XYZ file of N, CA, C and O in Angstrom:
472
model
N -2.129 5.965 -3.369
C -0.723 5.894 -2.982
C 0.169 5.731 -4.236
O -0.277 5.111 -5.190
N 1.246 6.427 -4.178
C 2.237 6.349 -5.288
C 3.566 5.858 -4.760
O 3.982 6.330 -3.654
N 4.149 4.942 -5.372
C 5.457 4.451 -5.001
C 6.460 4.901 -6.020
O 6.199 4.789 -7.231
N 7.665 5.365 -5.508
C 8.664 5.841 -6.357
C 9.993 5.126 -6.083
O 10.382 5.042 -4.887
N 10.625 4.680 -7.109
C 11.916 3.968 -6.877
C 12.979 4.620 -7.847
O 12.783 4.587 -9.052
N 14.040 5.180 -7.241
C 15.122 5.786 -7.935
C 16.229 4.815 -8.192
O 16.410 3.820 -7.414
N 16.974 5.053 -9.260
C 18.161 4.368 -9.471
C 19.105 5.221 -10.393
O 18.632 6.248 -10.886
N 20.365 4.852 -10.466
C 21.248 5.548 -11.358
C 22.326 6.338 -10.698
O 23.207 6.853 -11.355
N 22.320 6.494 -9.363
C 23.293 7.224 -8.677
C 24.589 6.493 -8.696
O 24.690 5.408 -9.117
N 25.648 7.208 -8.201
C 26.960 6.569 -8.135
C 28.086 7.574 -7.936
O 27.756 8.749 -7.645
N 29.261 7.126 -8.139
C 30.469 7.914 -8.025
C 30.941 8.285 -9.420
O 31.118 7.383 -10.192
N 31.161 9.576 -9.600
C 31.609 9.979 -10.963
C 32.630 11.165 -10.763
O 32.527 11.904 -9.718
N 33.551 11.225 -11.670
C 34.530 12.332 -11.567
C 33.872 13.639 -12.098
O 32.978 13.604 -12.854
N 34.423 14.772 -11.642
C 33.951 16.102 -12.068
C 34.032 16.158 -13.588
O 35.032 15.643 -14.217
N 33.001 16.728 -14.138
C 32.925 16.728 -15.627
C 32.250 15.608 -16.274
O 31.902 15.641 -17.449
N 31.918 14.599 -15.505
C 31.265 13.443 -16.051
C 29.757 13.575 -16.016
O 29.176 14.624 -15.685
N 29.054 12.481 -16.351
C 27.581 12.482 -16.499
C 27.012 11.325 -15.753
O 27.660 10.251 -15.634
N 25.750 11.472 -15.385
C 25.003 10.470 -14.828
C 23.502 10.652 -15.320
O 23.045 11.806 -15.514
N 22.786 9.505 -15.377
C 21.381 9.603 -15.630
C 20.616 8.879 -14.518
O 20.863 7.636 -14.323
N 19.778 9.577 -13.823
C 18.931 9.066 -12.768
C 17.639 8.658 -13.366
O 17.089 9.353 -14.223
N 17.068 7.624 -12.820
C 15.762 7.159 -13.249
C 14.858 6.998 -12.010
O 15.269 6.638 -10.964
N 13.619 7.219 -12.241
C 12.586 7.098 -11.197
C 11.365 6.450 -11.790
O 10.693 7.005 -12.661
N 11.065 5.277 -11.286
C 9.901 4.484 -11.748
C 8.751 4.696 -10.769
O 8.945 4.459 -9.548
N 7.608 5.102 -11.282
C 6.428 5.318 -10.465
C 5.413 4.142 -10.610
O 5.276 3.574 -11.712
N 4.784 3.791 -9.533
C 3.775 2.777 -9.620
C 2.678 3.130 -8.605
O 2.811 4.090 -7.771
N 1.540 2.372 -8.670
C 0.464 2.666 -7.799
C -0.512 3.611 -8.522
O -0.815 3.364 -9.707
N -0.985 4.594 -7.813
C -1.993 5.555 -8.383
C -1.415 6.561 -9.262
O -1.476 7.766 -9.003
N -0.727 6.132 -10.355
C -0.029 7.111 -11.141
C -0.896 8.057 -11.928
O -0.417 9.064 -12.349
N -2.133 7.651 -12.115
C -3.068 8.585 -12.733
C -3.319 9.877 -11.992
O -3.767 10.861 -12.569
N -2.930 9.806 -10.704
C -3.173 11.058 -9.836
C -1.985 11.999 -9.869
O -2.101 13.054 -9.282
N -0.966 11.575 -10.544
C 0.290 12.487 -10.540
C 0.120 13.660 -11.451
O -0.231 13.512 -12.653
N 0.310 14.839 -10.944
C 0.255 16.069 -11.737
C 1.643 16.504 -12.249
O 1.768 17.070 -13.327
N 2.615 16.242 -11.471
C 4.010 16.579 -11.804
C 4.955 15.701 -11.038
O 4.565 15.179 -9.974
N 6.151 15.633 -11.530
C 7.166 14.922 -10.854
C 8.488 15.762 -10.857
O 8.685 16.610 -11.736
N 9.288 15.592 -9.836
C 10.468 16.339 -9.716
C 11.610 15.612 -9.108
O 11.440 14.566 -8.573
N 12.801 16.168 -9.293
C 13.986 15.617 -8.667
C 14.473 16.678 -7.639
O 14.502 17.922 -7.962
N 14.713 16.253 -6.499
C 15.237 17.063 -5.362
C 16.576 16.527 -4.947
O 16.862 15.340 -5.210
N 17.382 17.364 -4.233
C 18.540 16.813 -3.686
C 18.832 17.454 -2.314
O 18.365 18.498 -2.006
N 19.588 16.663 -1.512
C 19.943 17.165 -0.183
C 21.364 16.752 0.065
O 21.730 15.575 0.117
N 22.141 17.839 0.251
C 23.552 17.594 0.595
C 23.658 17.661 2.121
O 22.818 18.210 2.838
N 24.738 17.037 2.626
C 24.958 17.010 4.141
C 24.905 18.424 4.741
O 25.588 19.338 4.212
N 24.111 18.613 5.729
C 24.025 19.866 6.431
C 23.231 20.962 5.637
O 23.194 22.044 6.112
N 22.618 20.618 4.532
C 21.834 21.596 3.818
C 20.425 21.037 3.603
O 20.064 19.938 3.878
N 19.556 22.023 3.352
C 18.143 21.707 3.150
C 17.957 21.050 1.747
O 18.727 21.255 0.853
N 16.886 20.292 1.713
C 16.493 19.660 0.428
C 16.026 20.746 -0.523
O 15.322 21.709 -0.167
N 16.493 20.645 -1.771
C 16.211 21.688 -2.727
C 15.750 21.027 -4.044
O 16.087 19.969 -4.467
N 14.869 21.787 -4.731
C 14.407 21.322 -6.055
C 15.559 21.412 -7.113
O 16.218 22.437 -7.146
N 15.707 20.404 -7.876
C 16.705 20.329 -8.867
C 15.908 20.591 -10.307
O 16.376 21.428 -11.060
N 14.940 19.807 -10.541
C 14.185 19.941 -11.750
C 12.786 19.364 -11.606
O 12.565 18.446 -10.734
N 11.825 19.874 -12.417
C 10.461 19.454 -12.271
C 9.828 19.374 -13.629
O 10.142 20.192 -14.542
N 8.891 18.360 -13.887
C 8.239 18.355 -15.122
C 6.784 17.990 -14.795
O 6.462 17.088 -14.006
N 5.825 18.716 -15.507
C 4.434 18.435 -15.239
C 3.871 17.555 -16.323
O 4.535 17.145 -17.290
N 2.573 17.243 -16.219
C 1.999 16.362 -17.136
C 1.918 16.878 -18.588
O 1.828 16.161 -19.533
N 2.000 18.194 -18.674
C 2.020 18.854 -19.974
C 3.370 18.877 -20.601
O 3.509 19.296 -21.795
N 4.410 18.496 -19.853
C 5.697 18.484 -20.319
C 6.541 19.680 -20.028
O 7.746 19.797 -20.387
N 5.889 20.642 -19.382
C 6.644 21.875 -19.006
C 7.656 21.573 -17.912
O 7.407 20.764 -17.043
N 8.844 22.192 -18.074
C 9.876 21.834 -17.117
C 10.485 23.139 -16.466
O 10.313 24.250 -17.016
N 11.051 22.994 -15.310
C 11.774 24.138 -14.658
C 12.953 23.532 -13.982
O 12.893 22.321 -13.518
N 13.986 24.288 -13.782
C 15.276 23.867 -13.246
C 15.766 24.879 -12.195
O 15.549 26.035 -12.310
N 16.526 24.323 -11.263
C 17.329 25.227 -10.396
C 18.387 25.879 -11.209
O 18.932 25.300 -12.135
N 18.648 27.131 -10.870
C 19.723 27.873 -11.573
C 21.019 27.143 -11.495
O 21.771 27.205 -12.455
N 21.309 26.428 -10.477
C 22.587 25.721 -10.320
C 22.816 24.567 -11.241
O 23.970 24.198 -11.482
N 21.750 24.085 -11.901
C 21.914 22.982 -12.816
C 21.409 23.312 -14.187
O 21.589 22.488 -15.195
N 20.842 24.478 -14.394
C 20.324 24.908 -15.724
C 21.406 24.899 -16.719
O 22.527 25.332 -16.526
N 21.072 24.253 -17.826
C 22.069 24.130 -18.908
C 22.916 22.844 -18.761
O 23.638 22.511 -19.731
N 22.938 22.232 -17.624
C 23.726 21.013 -17.426
C 22.867 19.748 -17.194
O 23.324 18.650 -17.302
N 21.561 20.009 -16.929
C 20.741 18.870 -16.545
C 19.469 18.934 -17.424
O 18.959 20.041 -17.850
N 18.879 17.765 -17.734
C 17.598 17.668 -18.480
C 16.689 16.672 -17.747
O 17.076 15.521 -17.534
N 15.449 17.095 -17.496
C 14.523 16.184 -16.950
C 13.539 15.810 -18.101
O 13.200 16.584 -18.950
N 13.231 14.499 -18.101
C 12.329 13.992 -19.135
C 11.495 12.916 -18.576
O 11.770 12.377 -17.478
N 10.467 12.476 -19.350
C 9.597 11.391 -18.883
C 9.193 10.475 -20.010
O 9.136 10.911 -21.166
N 9.065 9.206 -19.670
C 8.598 8.183 -20.633
C 7.305 7.678 -20.051
O 7.347 6.838 -19.062
N 6.193 8.169 -20.530
C 4.933 7.774 -19.966
C 4.593 6.339 -20.092
O 3.941 5.654 -19.254
N 5.117 5.698 -21.180
C 4.887 4.289 -21.365
C 5.553 3.444 -20.290
O 5.055 2.313 -19.960
N 6.628 3.938 -19.785
C 7.378 3.208 -18.768
C 7.115 3.787 -17.355
O 7.767 3.341 -16.428
N 6.302 4.809 -17.238
C 6.022 5.497 -15.920
C 7.315 5.827 -15.281
O 7.516 5.707 -14.025
N 8.236 6.420 -16.071
C 9.582 6.689 -15.624
C 9.913 8.121 -15.935
O 9.583 8.708 -16.975
N 10.556 8.804 -14.947
C 11.105 10.109 -15.148
C 12.602 10.021 -15.010
O 13.106 9.306 -14.156
N 13.317 10.745 -15.899
C 14.774 10.702 -15.874
C 15.377 12.081 -15.561
O 14.754 13.096 -15.802
N 16.515 12.060 -15.035
C 17.315 13.275 -14.861
C 18.700 13.031 -15.466
O 19.530 12.222 -14.880
N 18.955 13.638 -16.599
C 20.352 13.492 -17.174
C 21.143 14.645 -16.691
O 20.806 15.840 -16.839
N 22.246 14.341 -16.122
C 23.122 15.375 -15.441
C 24.541 15.300 -16.127
O 25.103 14.277 -16.225
N 24.904 16.410 -16.786
C 26.172 16.498 -17.470
C 27.076 17.517 -16.746
O 26.624 18.323 -15.909
N 28.281 17.513 -17.094
C 29.264 18.456 -16.491
C 29.141 18.569 -15.014
O 29.089 19.630 -14.476
N 29.122 17.360 -14.360
C 28.945 17.367 -12.897
C 30.055 17.912 -12.163
O 31.208 17.955 -12.611
N 29.671 18.624 -11.041
C 30.661 19.299 -10.203
C 30.638 18.676 -8.842
O 29.602 18.102 -8.468
N 31.661 18.893 -8.024
C 31.657 18.304 -6.687
C 30.503 18.842 -5.882
O 29.953 18.110 -4.995
N 30.066 20.052 -6.129
C 28.929 20.593 -5.385
C 27.617 20.016 -5.765
O 26.532 20.279 -5.156
N 27.512 19.124 -6.782
C 26.379 18.387 -7.131
C 26.223 17.120 -6.182
O 25.159 16.429 -6.261
N 27.243 16.901 -5.396
C 27.199 15.692 -4.554
C 25.990 15.856 -3.486
O 25.881 16.893 -2.823
N 25.117 14.878 -3.498
C 23.974 14.886 -2.623
C 23.188 13.595 -2.794
O 23.542 12.787 -3.621
N 22.238 13.441 -1.922
C 21.214 12.433 -2.141
C 20.129 12.962 -3.030
O 19.582 14.071 -2.684
N 19.809 12.301 -4.114
C 18.813 12.818 -5.015
C 17.506 11.997 -4.781
O 17.484 10.748 -4.792
N 16.431 12.703 -4.675
C 15.143 12.118 -4.412
C 14.176 12.448 -5.601
O 14.135 13.571 -5.987
N 13.358 11.468 -5.937
C 12.331 11.616 -6.810
C 11.056 11.983 -6.022
O 10.886 11.457 -4.942
N 10.196 12.825 -6.560
C 8.991 13.272 -5.862
C 7.813 13.415 -6.866
O 8.023 13.686 -7.987
N 6.677 13.127 -6.281
C 5.466 13.252 -7.074
C 4.479 14.162 -6.417
O 4.212 14.139 -5.210
N 3.808 15.010 -7.233
C 2.829 15.924 -6.794
C 1.450 15.328 -7.294
O 1.311 14.961 -8.371
N 0.448 15.348 -6.371
C -0.841 14.792 -6.721
C -1.977 15.733 -6.476
O -3.125 15.363 -6.661
N -1.645 16.928 -6.062
C -2.634 17.971 -5.840
C -2.379 19.164 -6.735
O -1.368 19.184 -7.412
N -3.277 20.147 -6.711
C -3.047 21.337 -7.519
C -1.892 22.193 -6.984
O -1.312 22.980 -7.698
N -1.524 21.982 -5.716
C -0.436 22.706 -5.162
C 0.889 22.017 -5.571
O 0.973 20.828 -5.534
N 1.900 22.815 -5.898
C 3.153 22.247 -6.388
C 3.980 21.766 -5.210
O 5.131 22.263 -5.019
N 3.421 20.860 -4.424
C 4.110 20.382 -3.250
C 4.184 18.890 -3.350
O 3.136 18.211 -3.520
N 5.344 18.296 -3.251
C 5.473 16.849 -3.392
C 4.719 16.098 -2.284
O 4.736 16.558 -1.110
N 3.973 15.129 -2.628
C 3.259 14.291 -1.603
C 3.940 12.919 -1.372
O 3.761 12.339 -0.375
N 4.618 12.505 -2.390
C 5.300 11.161 -2.333
C 6.761 11.348 -2.735
O 7.128 12.083 -3.607
N 7.584 10.487 -2.007
C 8.970 10.554 -2.180
C 9.592 9.205 -2.388
O 9.080 8.246 -1.793
N 10.644 9.163 -3.182
C 11.409 7.877 -3.279
C 12.373 7.820 -2.106
O 12.454 8.670 -1.267
N 13.140 6.717 -2.086
C 14.084 6.498 -1.051
C 15.443 7.274 -1.163
O 16.087 7.348 -0.218
N 15.623 7.764 -2.410
C 16.804 8.519 -2.605
C 17.918 7.635 -3.223
O 18.044 6.466 -2.974
N 18.779 8.360 -4.011
C 19.967 7.651 -4.535
C 21.124 8.648 -4.381
O 21.016 9.826 -4.671
N 22.238 8.100 -3.980
C 23.433 8.900 -3.732
C 24.220 9.234 -5.000
O 24.501 8.369 -5.835
N 24.522 10.537 -5.176
C 25.373 10.943 -6.268
C 26.571 11.602 -5.601
O 26.451 12.504 -4.805
N 27.775 11.096 -5.908
C 29.012 11.621 -5.416
C 29.900 12.094 -6.578
O 30.228 11.193 -7.506
N 30.333 13.271 -6.587
C 31.181 13.827 -7.669
C 32.566 14.129 -7.091
O 32.675 14.955 -6.188
N 33.512 13.482 -7.541
C 34.902 13.629 -7.003
C 35.645 14.699 -7.841
O 35.383 14.804 -9.052
N 36.455 15.412 -7.187
C 37.193 16.509 -7.918
C 38.511 16.014 -8.453
O 38.934 14.826 -8.222
């Protein structure tokens, strides 16, 4: 079992920045990759950014160039730095962990709300 706890969400004006954090605990040795997803009201949950154990990253086109995912292995923490935020970035952001060879999240955090005002 892997437990994930997100923090760092909040209300920010358009053009501002936020850094989300996700602390993993439990069977962290089983984690192959971690990612940030988001879900806006009335929309499906979508991948925002992902980082694997080798450090390779990928981003949604909508956040590419504005967001950076990183990890601190010593703290079992993954970060999502988001800059130049837009109102359309408003969503609940979830941290997720993959523990199998398939790039499918098996564990989820509780989510943290990000609201960007225009």
